């Protein structure tokens, strides 16, 4: 059976922290692939301004280009409204019945698990994989495989802020993504 890590997020923009996390989980758990799954509207970010999904997918394509173990899964962009993990996993399991899914979350999201939509049913469908993050606890009442990842303190929020202020973002995200952001005038205001 194929073992696939699902890495969901807004990826607004995707950065080296995302890629490092995905690579560490892939190899630590001997997974077959990592599927990056951009969200339509994350339930916990419904009031935030998010870059158009077209641009986020294009940036992800550039970020993962050349890595045969990384691919992009756009299932959450195929339906309108908030992206609930439970609904998405049900659809994925219908489409890919021969795949065992591992859902990757950062320590910041582990704290929110008790509030997730249909969390009790969800934990019976997938294996959660928790990645440590500075300032957050990885303790949870739910079953979580813990993967240690070298700390790289970068976030999409920090990158957007730097871009808006005209500061450098080199070595925080792939050059191809930086070029795409410049060419499409993203995050300027």
Tab-separated table of C-alpha atoms in Angstrom:
chain	number	residue	atom	x	y	z
A	1	UNK	CA	0.000	0.000	0.000
A	2	UNK	CA	1.231	3.459	-0.943
A	3	UNK	CA	2.016	5.723	2.055
A	4	UNK	CA	1.356	9.393	1.303
A	5	UNK	CA	1.920	12.436	3.468
A	6	UNK	CA	-0.668	15.178	3.022
A	7	UNK	CA	0.679	18.646	3.720
A	8	UNK	CA	-2.162	21.151	3.729
A	9	UNK	CA	-1.912	24.898	4.045
A	10	UNK	CA	-2.420	28.194	2.325
A	11	UNK	CA	1.185	28.250	1.030
A	12	UNK	CA	0.892	32.010	0.731
A	13	UNK	CA	3.742	31.899	-0.351
A	14	UNK	CA	5.416	28.470	-0.121
A	15	UNK	CA	8.871	28.702	1.499
A	16	UNK	CA	11.882	26.625	2.462
A	17	UNK	CA	10.326	25.848	5.863
A	18	UNK	CA	7.497	24.006	4.083
A	19	UNK	CA	9.941	22.115	1.881
A	20	UNK	CA	12.208	21.213	4.803
A	21	UNK	CA	9.259	19.899	6.841
A	22	UNK	CA	7.938	17.843	3.930
A	23	UNK	CA	11.347	16.351	3.163
A	24	UNK	CA	12.032	15.399	6.788
A	25	UNK	CA	8.623	13.732	7.183
A	26	UNK	CA	9.014	11.912	3.853
A	27	UNK	CA	12.308	10.338	4.874
A	28	UNK	CA	11.644	9.881	8.606
A	29	UNK	CA	8.483	7.856	7.972
A	30	UNK	CA	9.596	6.211	4.712
A	31	UNK	CA	6.621	7.625	2.846
A	32	UNK	CA	6.119	7.117	-0.883
A	33	UNK	CA	5.271	10.778	-1.610
A	34	UNK	CA	4.258	14.075	-0.082
A	35	UNK	CA	1.208	15.766	-1.573
A	36	UNK	CA	1.071	19.534	-1.016
A	37	UNK	CA	-2.587	20.459	-0.726
A	38	UNK	CA	-3.387	24.182	-0.931
A	39	UNK	CA	-6.543	25.188	0.950
A	40	UNK	CA	-9.453	27.014	-0.609
A	41	UNK	CA	-10.519	28.831	2.566
A	42	UNK	CA	-9.064	27.432	5.797
A	43	UNK	CA	-11.755	27.553	8.511
A	44	UNK	CA	-9.354	29.303	10.909
A	45	UNK	CA	-8.450	31.992	8.307
A	46	UNK	CA	-11.867	32.882	6.849
A	47	UNK	CA	-11.412	36.587	7.592
A	48	UNK	CA	-7.865	36.889	6.248
A	49	UNK	CA	-6.882	38.124	2.817
A	50	UNK	CA	-5.278	35.223	0.920
A	51	UNK	CA	-3.572	35.365	-2.462
A	52	UNK	CA	-5.639	33.883	-5.301
A	53	UNK	CA	-5.402	30.087	-5.493
A	54	UNK	CA	-4.165	30.322	-9.102
A	55	UNK	CA	-1.002	32.092	-7.916
A	56	UNK	CA	-0.553	29.879	-4.853
A	57	UNK	CA	-0.685	26.728	-7.015
A	58	UNK	CA	1.763	28.210	-9.526
A	59	UNK	CA	4.177	29.139	-6.733
A	60	UNK	CA	3.880	25.629	-5.285
A	61	UNK	CA	4.639	24.109	-8.691
A	62	UNK	CA	7.818	26.175	-8.858
A	63	UNK	CA	8.766	25.340	-5.257
A	64	UNK	CA	8.480	21.544	-5.691
A	65	UNK	CA	9.811	21.377	-9.256
A	66	UNK	CA	12.525	18.760	-9.609
A	67	UNK	CA	11.560	16.709	-6.541
A	68	UNK	CA	10.129	13.403	-7.749
A	69	UNK	CA	8.593	12.684	-4.319
A	70	UNK	CA	6.590	15.929	-4.110
A	71	UNK	CA	3.367	16.604	-5.958
A	72	UNK	CA	0.449	18.999	-5.713
A	73	UNK	CA	-3.088	17.858	-4.900
A	74	UNK	CA	-5.741	20.501	-5.694
A	75	UNK	CA	-8.790	18.639	-4.355
A	76	UNK	CA	-9.612	21.412	-1.877
A	77	UNK	CA	-9.638	24.002	-4.655
A	78	UNK	CA	-12.269	22.006	-6.553
A	79	UNK	CA	-15.051	22.885	-4.149
A	80	UNK	CA	-16.225	26.245	-2.777
A	81	UNK	CA	-16.364	27.354	0.823
A	82	UNK	CA	-14.239	26.462	3.829
A	83	UNK	CA	-11.871	23.484	3.520
A	84	UNK	CA	-12.606	21.003	6.290
A	85	UNK	CA	-9.979	18.269	6.573
A	86	UNK	CA	-12.582	15.606	7.355
A	87	UNK	CA	-14.471	16.242	4.086
A	88	UNK	CA	-11.238	16.352	2.093
A	89	UNK	CA	-9.893	13.100	3.532
A	90	UNK	CA	-13.196	11.331	2.803
A	91	UNK	CA	-12.922	12.418	-0.848
A	92	UNK	CA	-9.253	11.420	-1.053
A	93	UNK	CA	-9.968	7.984	0.386
A	94	UNK	CA	-12.729	7.490	-2.204
A	95	UNK	CA	-10.397	8.485	-5.056
A	96	UNK	CA	-7.312	6.657	-3.768
A	97	UNK	CA	-8.520	3.566	-1.889
A	98	UNK	CA	-5.060	1.936	-2.014
A	99	UNK	CA	-3.335	4.815	-0.202
A	100	UNK	CA	-2.607	5.152	3.501
A	101	UNK	CA	-2.671	8.860	4.400
A	102	UNK	CA	-0.486	10.679	6.920
A	103	UNK	CA	-1.657	14.208	7.645
A	104	UNK	CA	1.197	16.587	8.449
A	105	UNK	CA	0.555	19.417	10.886
A	106	UNK	CA	2.767	21.877	12.673
A	107	UNK	CA	2.736	22.203	16.436
A	108	UNK	CA	0.701	25.411	16.068
A	109	UNK	CA	-2.170	23.366	14.600
A	110	UNK	CA	-1.890	20.517	17.119
A	111	UNK	CA	-3.198	22.856	19.799
A	112	UNK	CA	-6.344	23.404	17.677
A	113	UNK	CA	-7.090	19.720	16.967
A	114	UNK	CA	-9.836	19.465	19.632
A	115	UNK	CA	-11.702	22.230	17.737
A	116	UNK	CA	-11.388	20.626	14.286
A	117	UNK	CA	-14.563	19.677	12.441
A	118	UNK	CA	-15.439	15.984	13.116
A	119	UNK	CA	-12.051	15.363	14.726
A	120	UNK	CA	-13.153	12.069	16.324
A	121	UNK	CA	-14.095	10.581	12.937
A	122	UNK	CA	-11.063	12.125	11.240
A	123	UNK	CA	-8.556	10.501	13.598
A	124	UNK	CA	-9.958	7.109	12.550
A	125	UNK	CA	-9.259	7.863	8.865
A	126	UNK	CA	-5.680	9.127	8.962
A	127	UNK	CA	-2.503	9.193	10.987
A	128	UNK	CA	-1.548	12.665	12.191
A	129	UNK	CA	2.116	13.613	11.923
A	130	UNK	CA	3.210	16.434	14.202
A	131	UNK	CA	6.185	18.649	13.478
A	132	UNK	CA	7.692	20.631	16.338
A	133	UNK	CA	7.617	24.427	16.142
A	134	UNK	CA	9.204	26.947	18.503
A	135	UNK	CA	6.810	28.234	21.128
A	136	UNK	CA	4.206	25.483	20.720
A	137	UNK	CA	3.495	22.261	22.572
A	138	UNK	CA	3.173	19.015	20.644
A	139	UNK	CA	1.130	17.356	23.414
A	140	UNK	CA	-2.345	16.226	22.364
A	141	UNK	CA	-5.107	13.817	23.410
A	142	UNK	CA	-4.983	12.508	19.817
A	143	UNK	CA	-2.582	9.964	18.336
A	144	UNK	CA	0.240	11.906	16.694
A	145	UNK	CA	3.478	10.599	15.205
A	146	UNK	CA	6.173	13.096	16.088
A	147	UNK	CA	8.861	14.008	13.558
A	148	UNK	CA	11.822	16.132	14.531
A	149	UNK	CA	12.700	18.738	11.938
A	150	UNK	CA	15.640	21.144	12.131
A	151	UNK	CA	14.289	24.490	13.292
A	152	UNK	CA	13.998	27.045	10.499
A	153	UNK	CA	12.016	29.941	11.881
A	154	UNK	CA	10.305	31.288	8.775
A	155	UNK	CA	6.640	31.846	8.028
A	156	UNK	CA	4.564	32.993	5.088
A	157	UNK	CA	3.311	35.882	7.253
A	158	UNK	CA	6.884	37.065	7.857
A	159	UNK	CA	7.713	36.760	4.143
A	160	UNK	CA	4.617	38.750	3.107
A	161	UNK	CA	5.520	41.460	5.631
A	162	UNK	CA	9.100	41.667	4.329
A	163	UNK	CA	7.922	41.862	0.725
A	164	UNK	CA	5.433	44.601	1.568
A	165	UNK	CA	8.244	46.563	3.268
A	166	UNK	CA	10.616	46.033	0.330
A	167	UNK	CA	13.010	43.875	2.376
A	168	UNK	CA	14.948	40.870	1.081
A	169	UNK	CA	13.478	37.370	1.148
A	170	UNK	CA	16.453	35.609	-0.424
A	171	UNK	CA	17.246	32.228	1.182
A	172	UNK	CA	13.740	32.091	2.697
A	173	UNK	CA	12.018	30.725	-0.406
A	174	UNK	CA	13.133	29.409	-3.802
A	175	UNK	CA	14.440	31.988	-6.277
A	176	UNK	CA	11.867	30.805	-8.847
A	177	UNK	CA	9.091	31.688	-6.381
A	178	UNK	CA	10.662	35.092	-5.648
A	179	UNK	CA	10.792	35.771	-9.401
A	180	UNK	CA	7.145	34.734	-9.807
A	181	UNK	CA	6.114	37.054	-6.966
A	182	UNK	CA	7.954	39.976	-8.592
A	183	UNK	CA	6.590	39.282	-12.075
A	184	UNK	CA	3.011	39.096	-10.784
A	185	UNK	CA	3.318	41.991	-8.301
A	186	UNK	CA	2.136	39.864	-5.381
A	187	UNK	CA	2.243	41.033	-1.767
A	188	UNK	CA	3.081	44.626	-2.704
A	189	UNK	CA	0.277	46.201	-0.698
